[in-house]
N, CA, C and O atoms as a Tinker XYZ file with bonds, in Angstrom:
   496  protein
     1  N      9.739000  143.155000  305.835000    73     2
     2  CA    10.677000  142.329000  306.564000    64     1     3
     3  C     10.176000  140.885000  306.548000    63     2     4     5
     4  O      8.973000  140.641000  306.642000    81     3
     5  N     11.129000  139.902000  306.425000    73     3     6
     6  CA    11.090000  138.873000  305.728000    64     5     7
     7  C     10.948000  137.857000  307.538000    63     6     8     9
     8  O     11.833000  137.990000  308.383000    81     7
     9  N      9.653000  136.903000  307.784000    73     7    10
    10  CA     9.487000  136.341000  308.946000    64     9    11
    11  C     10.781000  135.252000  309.316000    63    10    12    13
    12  O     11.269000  134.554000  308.427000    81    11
    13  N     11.257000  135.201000  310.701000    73    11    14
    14  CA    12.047000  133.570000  310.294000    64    13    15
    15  C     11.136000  132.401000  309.588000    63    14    16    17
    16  O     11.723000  131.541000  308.932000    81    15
    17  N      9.936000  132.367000  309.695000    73    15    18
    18  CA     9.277000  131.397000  309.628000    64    17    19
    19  C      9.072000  131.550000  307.971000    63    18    20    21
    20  O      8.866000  130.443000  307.473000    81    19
    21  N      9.076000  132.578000  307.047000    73    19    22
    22  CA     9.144000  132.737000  305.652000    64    21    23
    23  C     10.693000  132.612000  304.757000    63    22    24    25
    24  O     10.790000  132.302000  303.570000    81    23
    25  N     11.680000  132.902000  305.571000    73    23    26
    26  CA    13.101000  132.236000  305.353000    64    25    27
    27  C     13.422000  130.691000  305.613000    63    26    28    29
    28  O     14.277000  130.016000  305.040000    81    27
    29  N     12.543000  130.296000  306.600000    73    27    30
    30  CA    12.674000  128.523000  306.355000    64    29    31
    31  C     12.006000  128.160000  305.374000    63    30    32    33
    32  O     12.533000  127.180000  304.847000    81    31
    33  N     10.800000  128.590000  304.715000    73    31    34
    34  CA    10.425000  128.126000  304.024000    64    33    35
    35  C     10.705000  127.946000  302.357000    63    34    36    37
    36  O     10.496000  127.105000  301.483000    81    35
    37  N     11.492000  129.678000  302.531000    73    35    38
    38  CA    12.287000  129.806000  301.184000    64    37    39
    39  C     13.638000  128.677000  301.225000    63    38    40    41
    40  O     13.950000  128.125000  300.169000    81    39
    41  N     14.251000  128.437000  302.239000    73    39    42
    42  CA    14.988000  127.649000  301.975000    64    41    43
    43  C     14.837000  126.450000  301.802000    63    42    44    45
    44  O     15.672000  125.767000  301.209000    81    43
    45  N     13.793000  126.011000  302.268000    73    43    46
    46  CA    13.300000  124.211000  302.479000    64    45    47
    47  C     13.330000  124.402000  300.505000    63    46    48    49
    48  O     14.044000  123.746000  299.746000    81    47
    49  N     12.326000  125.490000  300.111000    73    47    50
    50  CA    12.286000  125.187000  298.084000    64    49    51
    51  C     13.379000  125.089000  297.896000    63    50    52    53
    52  O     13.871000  124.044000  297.470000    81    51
    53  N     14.165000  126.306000  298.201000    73    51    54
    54  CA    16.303000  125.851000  297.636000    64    53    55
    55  C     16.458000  124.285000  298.107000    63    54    56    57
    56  O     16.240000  123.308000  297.389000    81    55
    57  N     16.760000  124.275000  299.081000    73    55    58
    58  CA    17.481000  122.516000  299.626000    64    57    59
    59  C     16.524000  121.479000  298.460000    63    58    60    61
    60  O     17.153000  120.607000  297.860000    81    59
    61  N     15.030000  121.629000  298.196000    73    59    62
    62  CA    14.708000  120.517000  297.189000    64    61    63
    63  C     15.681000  120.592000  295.720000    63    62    64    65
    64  O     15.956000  119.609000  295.032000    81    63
    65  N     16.145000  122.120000  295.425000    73    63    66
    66  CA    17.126000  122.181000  294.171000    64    65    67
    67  C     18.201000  121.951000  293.828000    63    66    68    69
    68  O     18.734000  122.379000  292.805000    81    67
    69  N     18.945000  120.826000  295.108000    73    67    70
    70  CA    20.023000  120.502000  295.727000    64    69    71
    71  C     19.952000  119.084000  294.965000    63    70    72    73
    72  O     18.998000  118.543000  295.524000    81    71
    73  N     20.440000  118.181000  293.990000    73    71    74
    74  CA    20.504000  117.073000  293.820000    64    73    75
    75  C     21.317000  116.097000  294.157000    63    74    76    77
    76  O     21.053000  114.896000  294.095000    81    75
    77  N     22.256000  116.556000  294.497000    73    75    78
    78  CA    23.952000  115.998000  294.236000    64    77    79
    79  C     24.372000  116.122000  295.271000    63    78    80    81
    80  O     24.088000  117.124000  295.927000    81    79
    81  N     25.256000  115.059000  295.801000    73    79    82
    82  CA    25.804000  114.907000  297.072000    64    81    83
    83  C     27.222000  115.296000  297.052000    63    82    84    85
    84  O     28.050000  115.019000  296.184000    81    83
    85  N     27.450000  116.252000  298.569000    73    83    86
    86  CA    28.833000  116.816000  298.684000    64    85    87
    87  C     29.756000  116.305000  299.733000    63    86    88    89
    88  O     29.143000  116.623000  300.752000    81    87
    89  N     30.993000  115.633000  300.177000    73    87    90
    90  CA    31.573000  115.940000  300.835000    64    89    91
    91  C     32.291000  116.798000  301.252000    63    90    92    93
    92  O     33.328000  116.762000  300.589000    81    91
    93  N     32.340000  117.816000  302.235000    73    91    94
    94  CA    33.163000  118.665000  302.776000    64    93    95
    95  C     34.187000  117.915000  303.365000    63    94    96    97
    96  O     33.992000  117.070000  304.239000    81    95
    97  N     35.548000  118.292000  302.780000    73    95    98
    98  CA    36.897000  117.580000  303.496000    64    97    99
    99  C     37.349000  118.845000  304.317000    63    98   100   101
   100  O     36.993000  119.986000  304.025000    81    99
   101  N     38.144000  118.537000  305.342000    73    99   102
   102  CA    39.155000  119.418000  306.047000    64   101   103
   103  C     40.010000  119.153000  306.308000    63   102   104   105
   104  O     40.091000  118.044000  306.837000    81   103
   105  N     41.000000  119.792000  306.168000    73   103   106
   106  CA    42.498000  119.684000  306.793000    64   105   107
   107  C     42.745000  119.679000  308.129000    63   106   108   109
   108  O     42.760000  120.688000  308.833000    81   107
   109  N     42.999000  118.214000  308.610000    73   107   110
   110  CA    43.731000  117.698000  310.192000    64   109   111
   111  C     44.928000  117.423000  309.742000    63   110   112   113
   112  O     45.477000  117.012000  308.720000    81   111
   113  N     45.327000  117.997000  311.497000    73   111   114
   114  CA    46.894000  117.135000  311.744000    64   113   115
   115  C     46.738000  116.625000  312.732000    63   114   116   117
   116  O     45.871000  116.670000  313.605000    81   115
   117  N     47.964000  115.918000  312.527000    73   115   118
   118  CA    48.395000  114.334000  313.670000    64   117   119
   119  C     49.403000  114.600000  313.291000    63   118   120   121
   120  O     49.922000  115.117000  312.302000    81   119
   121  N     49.862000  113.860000  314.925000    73   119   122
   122  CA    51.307000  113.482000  315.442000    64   121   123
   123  C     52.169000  112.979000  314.531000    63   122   124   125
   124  O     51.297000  112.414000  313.870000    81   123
   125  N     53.333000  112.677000  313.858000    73   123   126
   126  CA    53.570000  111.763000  313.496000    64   125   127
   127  C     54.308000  111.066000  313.875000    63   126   128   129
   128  O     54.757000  110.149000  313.187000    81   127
   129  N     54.742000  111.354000  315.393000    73   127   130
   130  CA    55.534000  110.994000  316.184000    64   129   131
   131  C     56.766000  110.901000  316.481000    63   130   132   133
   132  O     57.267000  110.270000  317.412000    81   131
   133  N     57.466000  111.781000  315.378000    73   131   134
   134  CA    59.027000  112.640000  315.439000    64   133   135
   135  C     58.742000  114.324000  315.971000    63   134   136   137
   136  O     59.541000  115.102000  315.450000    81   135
   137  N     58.154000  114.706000  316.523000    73   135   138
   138  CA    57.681000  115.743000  316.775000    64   137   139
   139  C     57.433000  116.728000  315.892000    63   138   140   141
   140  O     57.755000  117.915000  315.943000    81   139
   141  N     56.595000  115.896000  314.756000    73   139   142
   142  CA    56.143000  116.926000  313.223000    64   141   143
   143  C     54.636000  116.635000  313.637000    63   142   144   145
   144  O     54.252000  116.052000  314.651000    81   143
   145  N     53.892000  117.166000  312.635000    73   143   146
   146  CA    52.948000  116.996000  311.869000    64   145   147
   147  C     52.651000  116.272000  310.777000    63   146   148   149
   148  O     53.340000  116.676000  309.840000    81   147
   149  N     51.784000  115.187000  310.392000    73   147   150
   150  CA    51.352000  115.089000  309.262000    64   149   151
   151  C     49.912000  115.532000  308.994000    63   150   152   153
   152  O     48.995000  115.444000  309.811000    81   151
   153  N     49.821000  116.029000  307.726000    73   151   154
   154  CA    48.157000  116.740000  307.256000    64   153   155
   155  C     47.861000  115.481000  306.578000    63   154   156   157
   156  O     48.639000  114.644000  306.122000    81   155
   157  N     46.292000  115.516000  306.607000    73   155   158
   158  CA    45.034000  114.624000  305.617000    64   157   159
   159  C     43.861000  115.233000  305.793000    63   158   160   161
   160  O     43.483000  115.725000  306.857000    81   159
   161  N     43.352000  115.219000  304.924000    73   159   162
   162  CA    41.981000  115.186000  304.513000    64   161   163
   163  C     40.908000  114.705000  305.308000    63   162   164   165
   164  O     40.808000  113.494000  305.106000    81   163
   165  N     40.192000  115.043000  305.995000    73   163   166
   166  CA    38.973000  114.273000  306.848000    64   165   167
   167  C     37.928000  114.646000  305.886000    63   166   168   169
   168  O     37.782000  115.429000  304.947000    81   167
   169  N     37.256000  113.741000  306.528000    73   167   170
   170  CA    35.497000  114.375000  305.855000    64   169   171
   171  C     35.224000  115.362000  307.164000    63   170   172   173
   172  O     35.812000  115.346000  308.245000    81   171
   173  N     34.065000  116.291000  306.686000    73   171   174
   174  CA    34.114000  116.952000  307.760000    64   173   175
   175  C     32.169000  116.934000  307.964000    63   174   176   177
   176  O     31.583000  117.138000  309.027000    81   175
   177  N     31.474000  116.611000  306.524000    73   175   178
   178  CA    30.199000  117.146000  306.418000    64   177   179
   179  C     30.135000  116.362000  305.155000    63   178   180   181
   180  O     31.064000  116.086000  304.396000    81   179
   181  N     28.410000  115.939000  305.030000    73   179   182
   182  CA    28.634000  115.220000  304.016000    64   181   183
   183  C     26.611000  116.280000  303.457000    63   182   184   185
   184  O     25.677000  116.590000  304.196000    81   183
   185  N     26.764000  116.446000  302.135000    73   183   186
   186  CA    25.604000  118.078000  302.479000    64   185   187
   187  C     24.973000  117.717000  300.949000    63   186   188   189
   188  O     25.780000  117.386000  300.080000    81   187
   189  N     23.776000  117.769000  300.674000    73   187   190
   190  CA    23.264000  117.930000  299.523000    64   189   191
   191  C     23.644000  119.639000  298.640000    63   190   192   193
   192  O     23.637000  120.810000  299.019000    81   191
   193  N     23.905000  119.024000  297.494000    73   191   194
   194  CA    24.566000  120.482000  296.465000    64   193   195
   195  C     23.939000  120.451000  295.213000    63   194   196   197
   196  O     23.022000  119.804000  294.706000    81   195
   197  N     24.781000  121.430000  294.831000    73   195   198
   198  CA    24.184000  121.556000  293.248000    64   197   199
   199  C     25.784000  122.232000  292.410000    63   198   200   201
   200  O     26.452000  123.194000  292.788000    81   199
   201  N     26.064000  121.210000  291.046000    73   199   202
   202  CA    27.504000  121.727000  290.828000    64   201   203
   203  C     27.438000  122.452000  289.234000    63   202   204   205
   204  O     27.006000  121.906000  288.219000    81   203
   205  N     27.981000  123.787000  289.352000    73   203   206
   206  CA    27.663000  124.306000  288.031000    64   205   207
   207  C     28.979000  124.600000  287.376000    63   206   208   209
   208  O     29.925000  124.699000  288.157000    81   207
   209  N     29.177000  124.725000  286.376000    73   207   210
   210  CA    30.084000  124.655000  285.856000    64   209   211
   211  C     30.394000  126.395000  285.250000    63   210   212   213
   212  O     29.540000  126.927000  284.541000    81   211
   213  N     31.482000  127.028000  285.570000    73   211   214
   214  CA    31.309000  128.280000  285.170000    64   213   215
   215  C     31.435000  128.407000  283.302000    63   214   216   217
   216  O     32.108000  127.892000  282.410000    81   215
   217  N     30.298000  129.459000  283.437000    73   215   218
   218  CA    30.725000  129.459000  281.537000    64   217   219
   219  C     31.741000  130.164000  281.498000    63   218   220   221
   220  O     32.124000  130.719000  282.528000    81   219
   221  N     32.641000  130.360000  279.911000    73   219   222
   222  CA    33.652000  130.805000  279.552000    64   221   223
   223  C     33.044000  132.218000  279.511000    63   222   224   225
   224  O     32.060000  132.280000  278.774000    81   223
   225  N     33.459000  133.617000  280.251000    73   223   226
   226  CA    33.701000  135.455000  280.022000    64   225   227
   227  C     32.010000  135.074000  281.243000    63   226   228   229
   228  O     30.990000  135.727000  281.027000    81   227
   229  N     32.038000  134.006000  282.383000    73   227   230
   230  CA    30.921000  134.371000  283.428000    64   229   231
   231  C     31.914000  135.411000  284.391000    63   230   232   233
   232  O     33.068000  135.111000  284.696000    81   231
   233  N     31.272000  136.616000  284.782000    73   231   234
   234  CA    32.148000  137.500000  285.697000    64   233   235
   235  C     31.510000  136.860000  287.178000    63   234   236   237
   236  O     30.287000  136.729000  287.207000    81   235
   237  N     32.359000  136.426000  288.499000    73   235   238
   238  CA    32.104000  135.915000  289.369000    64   237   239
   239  C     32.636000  137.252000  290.816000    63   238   240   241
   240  O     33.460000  138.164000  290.891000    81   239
   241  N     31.857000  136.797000  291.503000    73   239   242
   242  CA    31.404000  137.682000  292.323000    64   241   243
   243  C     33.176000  138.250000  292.889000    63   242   244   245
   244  O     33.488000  139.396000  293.213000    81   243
   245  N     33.926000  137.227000  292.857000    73   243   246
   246  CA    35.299000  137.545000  293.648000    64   245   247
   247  C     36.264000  138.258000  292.644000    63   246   248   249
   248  O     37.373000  138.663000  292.993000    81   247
   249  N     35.604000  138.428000  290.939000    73   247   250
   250  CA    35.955000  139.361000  289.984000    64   249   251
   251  C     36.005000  141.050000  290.387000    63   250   252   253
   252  O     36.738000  141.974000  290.036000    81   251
   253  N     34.990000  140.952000  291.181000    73   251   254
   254  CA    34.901000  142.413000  291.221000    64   253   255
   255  C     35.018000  142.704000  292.993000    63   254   256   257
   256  O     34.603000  143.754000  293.483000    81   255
   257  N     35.593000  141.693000  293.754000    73   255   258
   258  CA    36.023000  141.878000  294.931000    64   257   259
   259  C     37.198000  141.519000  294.834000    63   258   260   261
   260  O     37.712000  140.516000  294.338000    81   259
   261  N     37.937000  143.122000  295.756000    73   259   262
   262  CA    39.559000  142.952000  296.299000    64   261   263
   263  C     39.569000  142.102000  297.297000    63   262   264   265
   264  O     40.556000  142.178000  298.028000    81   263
   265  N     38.853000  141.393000  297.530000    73   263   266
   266  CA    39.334000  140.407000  299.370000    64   265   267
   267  C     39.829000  139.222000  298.513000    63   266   268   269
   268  O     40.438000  138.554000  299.349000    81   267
   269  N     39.931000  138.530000  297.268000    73   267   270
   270  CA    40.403000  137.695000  296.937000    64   269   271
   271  C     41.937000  137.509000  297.352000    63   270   272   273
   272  O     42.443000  136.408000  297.571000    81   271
   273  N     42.510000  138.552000  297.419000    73   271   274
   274  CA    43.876000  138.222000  297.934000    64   273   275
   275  C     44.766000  137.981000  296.903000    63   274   276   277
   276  O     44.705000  138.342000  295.728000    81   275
   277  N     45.548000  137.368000  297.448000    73   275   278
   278  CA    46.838000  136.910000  296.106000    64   277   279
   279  C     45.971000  135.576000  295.166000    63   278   280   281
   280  O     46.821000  135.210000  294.354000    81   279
   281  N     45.487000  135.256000  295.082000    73   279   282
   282  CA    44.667000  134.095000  294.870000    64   281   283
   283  C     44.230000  133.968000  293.320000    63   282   284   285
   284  O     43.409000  134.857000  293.099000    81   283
   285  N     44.459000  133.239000  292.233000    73   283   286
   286  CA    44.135000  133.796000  290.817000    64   285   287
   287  C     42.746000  133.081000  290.373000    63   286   288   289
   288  O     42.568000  131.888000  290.125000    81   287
   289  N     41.795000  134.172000  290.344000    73   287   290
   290  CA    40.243000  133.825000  290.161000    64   289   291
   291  C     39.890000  133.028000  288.854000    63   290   292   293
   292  O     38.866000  132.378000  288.645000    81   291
   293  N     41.062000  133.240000  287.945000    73   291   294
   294  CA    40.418000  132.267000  287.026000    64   293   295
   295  C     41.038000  130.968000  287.219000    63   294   296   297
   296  O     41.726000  130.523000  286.301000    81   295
   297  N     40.912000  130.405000  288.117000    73   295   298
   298  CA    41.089000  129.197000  288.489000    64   297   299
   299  C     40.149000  128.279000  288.924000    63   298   300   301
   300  O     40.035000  127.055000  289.001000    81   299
   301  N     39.362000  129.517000  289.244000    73   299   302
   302  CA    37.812000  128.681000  289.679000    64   301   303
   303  C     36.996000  128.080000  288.123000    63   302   304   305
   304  O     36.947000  128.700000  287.060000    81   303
   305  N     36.496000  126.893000  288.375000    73   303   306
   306  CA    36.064000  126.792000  287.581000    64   305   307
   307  C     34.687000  125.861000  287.685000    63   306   308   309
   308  O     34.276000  125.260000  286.693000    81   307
   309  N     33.915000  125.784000  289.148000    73   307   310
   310  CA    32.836000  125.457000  288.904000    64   309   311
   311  C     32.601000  126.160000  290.083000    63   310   312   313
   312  O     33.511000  126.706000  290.707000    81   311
   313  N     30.664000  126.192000  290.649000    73   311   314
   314  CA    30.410000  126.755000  291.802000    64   313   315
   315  C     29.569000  125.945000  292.239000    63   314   316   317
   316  O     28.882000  125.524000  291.308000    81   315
   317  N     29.155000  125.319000  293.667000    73   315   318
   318  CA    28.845000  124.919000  294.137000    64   317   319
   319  C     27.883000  125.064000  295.336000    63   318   320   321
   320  O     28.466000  125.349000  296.382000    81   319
   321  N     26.916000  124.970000  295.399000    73   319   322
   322  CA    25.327000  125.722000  296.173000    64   321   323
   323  C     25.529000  124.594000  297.031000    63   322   324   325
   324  O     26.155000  123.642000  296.566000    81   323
   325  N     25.211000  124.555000  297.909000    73   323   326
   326  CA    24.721000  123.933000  299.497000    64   325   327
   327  C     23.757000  124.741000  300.175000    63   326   328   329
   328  O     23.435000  125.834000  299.710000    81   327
   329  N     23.263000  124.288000  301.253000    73   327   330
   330  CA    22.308000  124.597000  302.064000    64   329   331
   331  C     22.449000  126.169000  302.619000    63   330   332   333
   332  O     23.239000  126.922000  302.049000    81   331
   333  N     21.847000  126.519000  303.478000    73   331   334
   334  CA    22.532000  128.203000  304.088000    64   333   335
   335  C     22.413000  127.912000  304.901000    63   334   336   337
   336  O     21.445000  127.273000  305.313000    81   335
   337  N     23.706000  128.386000  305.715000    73   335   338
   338  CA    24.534000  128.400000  306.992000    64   337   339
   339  C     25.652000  127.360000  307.079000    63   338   340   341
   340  O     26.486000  127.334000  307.984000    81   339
   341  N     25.574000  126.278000  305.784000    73   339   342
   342  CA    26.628000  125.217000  305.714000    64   341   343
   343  C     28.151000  125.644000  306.294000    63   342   344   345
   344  O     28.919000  126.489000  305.834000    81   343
   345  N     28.258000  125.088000  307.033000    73   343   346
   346  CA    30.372000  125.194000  307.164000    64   345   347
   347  C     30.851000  124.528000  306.923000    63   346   348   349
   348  O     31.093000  123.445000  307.457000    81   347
   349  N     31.389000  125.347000  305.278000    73   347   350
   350  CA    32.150000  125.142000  304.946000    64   349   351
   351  C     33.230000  126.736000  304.481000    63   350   352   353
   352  O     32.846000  127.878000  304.229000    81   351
   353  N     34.514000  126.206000  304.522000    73   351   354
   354  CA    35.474000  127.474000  304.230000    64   353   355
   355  C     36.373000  127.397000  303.354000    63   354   356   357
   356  O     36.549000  126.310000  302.805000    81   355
   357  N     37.269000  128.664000  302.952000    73   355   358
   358  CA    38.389000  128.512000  302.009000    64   357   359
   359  C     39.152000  127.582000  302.306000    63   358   360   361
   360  O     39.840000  127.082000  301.416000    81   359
   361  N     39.203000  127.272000  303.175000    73   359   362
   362  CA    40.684000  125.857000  303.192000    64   361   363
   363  C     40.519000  124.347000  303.440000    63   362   364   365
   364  O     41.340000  123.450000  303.634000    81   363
   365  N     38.585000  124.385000  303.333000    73   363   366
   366  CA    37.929000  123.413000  302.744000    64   365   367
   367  C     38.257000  122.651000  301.382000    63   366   368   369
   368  O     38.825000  123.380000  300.569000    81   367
   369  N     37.972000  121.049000  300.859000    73   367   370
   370  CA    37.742000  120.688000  299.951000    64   369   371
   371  C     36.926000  120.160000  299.589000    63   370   372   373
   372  O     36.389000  119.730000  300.609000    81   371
   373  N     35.995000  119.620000  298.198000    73   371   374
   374  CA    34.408000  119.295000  298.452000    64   373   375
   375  C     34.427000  118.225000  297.604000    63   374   376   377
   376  O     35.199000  118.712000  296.778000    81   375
   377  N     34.218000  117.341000  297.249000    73   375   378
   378  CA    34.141000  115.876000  296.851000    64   377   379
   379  C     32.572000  115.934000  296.104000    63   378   380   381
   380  O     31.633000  116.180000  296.862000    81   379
   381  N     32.297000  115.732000  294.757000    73   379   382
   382  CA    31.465000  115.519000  293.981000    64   381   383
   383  C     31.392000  114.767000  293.208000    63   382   384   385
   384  O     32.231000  115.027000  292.346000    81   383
   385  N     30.652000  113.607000  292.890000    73   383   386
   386  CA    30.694000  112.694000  292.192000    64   385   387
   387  C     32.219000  112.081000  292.107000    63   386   388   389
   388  O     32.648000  111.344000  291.219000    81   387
   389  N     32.548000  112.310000  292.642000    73   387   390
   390  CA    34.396000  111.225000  292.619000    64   389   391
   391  C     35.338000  112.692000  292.398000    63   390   392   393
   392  O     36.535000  112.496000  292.188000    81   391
   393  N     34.902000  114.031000  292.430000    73   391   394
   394  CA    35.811000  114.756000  291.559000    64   393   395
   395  C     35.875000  115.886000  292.724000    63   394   396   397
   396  O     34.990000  116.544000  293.271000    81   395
   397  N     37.361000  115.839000  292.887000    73   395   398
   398  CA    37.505000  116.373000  294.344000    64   397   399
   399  C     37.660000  118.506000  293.797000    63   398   400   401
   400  O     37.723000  118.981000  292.663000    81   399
   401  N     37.664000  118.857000  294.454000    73   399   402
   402  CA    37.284000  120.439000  294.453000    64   401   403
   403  C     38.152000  121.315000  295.456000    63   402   404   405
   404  O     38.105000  121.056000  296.658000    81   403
   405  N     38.850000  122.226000  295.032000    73   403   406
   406  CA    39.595000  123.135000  296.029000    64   405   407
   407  C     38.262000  124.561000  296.760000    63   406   408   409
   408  O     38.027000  125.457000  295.950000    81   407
   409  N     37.982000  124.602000  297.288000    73   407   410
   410  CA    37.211000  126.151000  297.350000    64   409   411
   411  C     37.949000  127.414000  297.528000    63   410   412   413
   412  O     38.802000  127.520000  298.409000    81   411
   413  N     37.703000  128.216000  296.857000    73   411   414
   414  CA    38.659000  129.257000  296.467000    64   413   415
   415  C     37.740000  130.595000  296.964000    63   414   416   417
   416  O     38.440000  131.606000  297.009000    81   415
   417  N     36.351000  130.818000  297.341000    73   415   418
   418  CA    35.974000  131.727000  297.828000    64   417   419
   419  C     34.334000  130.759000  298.095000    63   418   420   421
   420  O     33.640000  129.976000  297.447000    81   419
   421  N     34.318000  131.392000  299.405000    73   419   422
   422  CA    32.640000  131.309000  300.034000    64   421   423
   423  C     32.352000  132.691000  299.516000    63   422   424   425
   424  O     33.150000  133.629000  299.510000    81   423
   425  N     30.983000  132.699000  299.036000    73   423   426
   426  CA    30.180000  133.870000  298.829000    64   425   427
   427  C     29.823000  134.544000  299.780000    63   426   428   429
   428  O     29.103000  133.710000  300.329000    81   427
   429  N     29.767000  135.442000  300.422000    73   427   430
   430  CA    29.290000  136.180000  301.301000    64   429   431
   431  C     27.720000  136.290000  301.144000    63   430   432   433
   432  O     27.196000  136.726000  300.119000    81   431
   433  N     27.231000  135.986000  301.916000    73   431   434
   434  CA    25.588000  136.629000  301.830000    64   433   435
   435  C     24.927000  137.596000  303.366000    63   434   436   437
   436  O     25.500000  137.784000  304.439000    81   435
   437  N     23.762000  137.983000  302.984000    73   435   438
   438  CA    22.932000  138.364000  304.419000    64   437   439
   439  C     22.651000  137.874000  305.221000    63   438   440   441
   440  O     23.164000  136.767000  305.381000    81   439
   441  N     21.990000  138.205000  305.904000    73   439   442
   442  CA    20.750000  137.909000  306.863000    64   441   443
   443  C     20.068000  136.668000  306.827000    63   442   444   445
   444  O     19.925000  135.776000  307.663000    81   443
   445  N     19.586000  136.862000  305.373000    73   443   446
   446  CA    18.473000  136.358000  304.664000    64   445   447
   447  C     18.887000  135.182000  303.929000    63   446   448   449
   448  O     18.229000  134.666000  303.025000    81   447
   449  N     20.234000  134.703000  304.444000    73   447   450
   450  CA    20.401000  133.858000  303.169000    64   449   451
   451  C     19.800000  132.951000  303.034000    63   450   452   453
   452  O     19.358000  132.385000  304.034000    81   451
   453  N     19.578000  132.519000  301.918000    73   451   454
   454  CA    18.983000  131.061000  301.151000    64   453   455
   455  C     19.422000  130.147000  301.054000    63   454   456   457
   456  O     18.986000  129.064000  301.444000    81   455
   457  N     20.821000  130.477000  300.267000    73   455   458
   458  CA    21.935000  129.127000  299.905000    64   457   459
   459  C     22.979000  129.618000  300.131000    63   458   460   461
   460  O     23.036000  130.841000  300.259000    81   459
   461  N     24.228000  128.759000  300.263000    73   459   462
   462  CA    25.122000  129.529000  300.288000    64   461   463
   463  C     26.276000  129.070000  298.733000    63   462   464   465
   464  O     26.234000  127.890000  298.383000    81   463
   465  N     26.931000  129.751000  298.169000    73   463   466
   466  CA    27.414000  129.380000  296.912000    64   465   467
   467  C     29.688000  129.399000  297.341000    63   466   468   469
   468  O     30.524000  130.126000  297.877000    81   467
   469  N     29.616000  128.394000  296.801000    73   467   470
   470  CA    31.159000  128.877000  296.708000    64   469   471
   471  C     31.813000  128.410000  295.511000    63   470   472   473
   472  O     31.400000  127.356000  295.028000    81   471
   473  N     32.905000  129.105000  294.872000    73   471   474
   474  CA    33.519000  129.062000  293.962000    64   473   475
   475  C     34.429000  127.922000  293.937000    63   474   476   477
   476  O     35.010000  128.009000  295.019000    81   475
   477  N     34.787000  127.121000  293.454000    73   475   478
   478  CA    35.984000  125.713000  293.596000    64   477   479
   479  C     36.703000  126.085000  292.417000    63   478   480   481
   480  O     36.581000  127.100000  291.732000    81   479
   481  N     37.543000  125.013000  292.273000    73   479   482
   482  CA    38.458000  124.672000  291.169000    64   481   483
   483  C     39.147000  123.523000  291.589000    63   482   484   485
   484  O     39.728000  123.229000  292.634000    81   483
   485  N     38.880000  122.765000  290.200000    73   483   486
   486  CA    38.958000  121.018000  290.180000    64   485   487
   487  C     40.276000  120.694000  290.173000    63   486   488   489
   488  O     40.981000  121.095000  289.247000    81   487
   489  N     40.788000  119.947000  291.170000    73   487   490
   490  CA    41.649000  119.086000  291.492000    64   489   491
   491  C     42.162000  118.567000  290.662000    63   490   492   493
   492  O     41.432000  117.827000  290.001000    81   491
   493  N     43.741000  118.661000  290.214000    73   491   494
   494  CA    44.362000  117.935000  289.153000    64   493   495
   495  C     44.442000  116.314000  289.453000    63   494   496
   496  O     44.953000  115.558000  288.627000    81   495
């Protein structure tokens, strides 16, 4: 059994493998003062990452999970590591180098996690 004090430390090595800076956006609403809504984008978190690019026939974890939903997995097309315990979620967006990102699945992990990984797909 793995100490808390040996899980910070595994993670402090992950977070140094983090180069690249992320914004986490979220979806707010406001008034718009006809008694609607308008949505935008906030920042929500701004998080050191790491952005990989999926190779062409990589099988991804939400390949072989039914919780994807109606949702079409090959759409993802890069993945993105942050810290562990980061919040961020599916209806998140993540901002990398100027190149904005939908997230299409958070990875599920343990206990134990290290990093946490999520699947995106780049913003037309």
């Amino acid at each position: 059994m793995l100490t808390a004090s040996q899980i910070a430390r595994m993670r402090a090595t992950m977070n140094r493998a983090l180069p690249d800076i992320a914004i986490i956006q979220r979806r707010t609403g406001a008034s718009d003062g006809a008694g609607g809504v308008t949505y935008t984008w906030a920042p929500h978190a701004t998080v050191a990452c790491r952005v990989s690019p999926i190779a062409g026939g990589e099988m991804l974890l939400s390949d072989r999970n039914s919780s994807s939903g109606d949702r079409a997995v090959d759409e993802t097309t890069h993945v993105v590591t942050v810290a562990a315990e980061t919040d961020i979620t599916e209806a998140d967006r993540v901002i990398v180098s100027g190149v904005t990102h939908e997230v299409t699945t958070v990875r599920a992990r343990g206990e134990w996690e290290l990093s946490r990984r999520v699947d995106v797909k780049e913003v037309p």
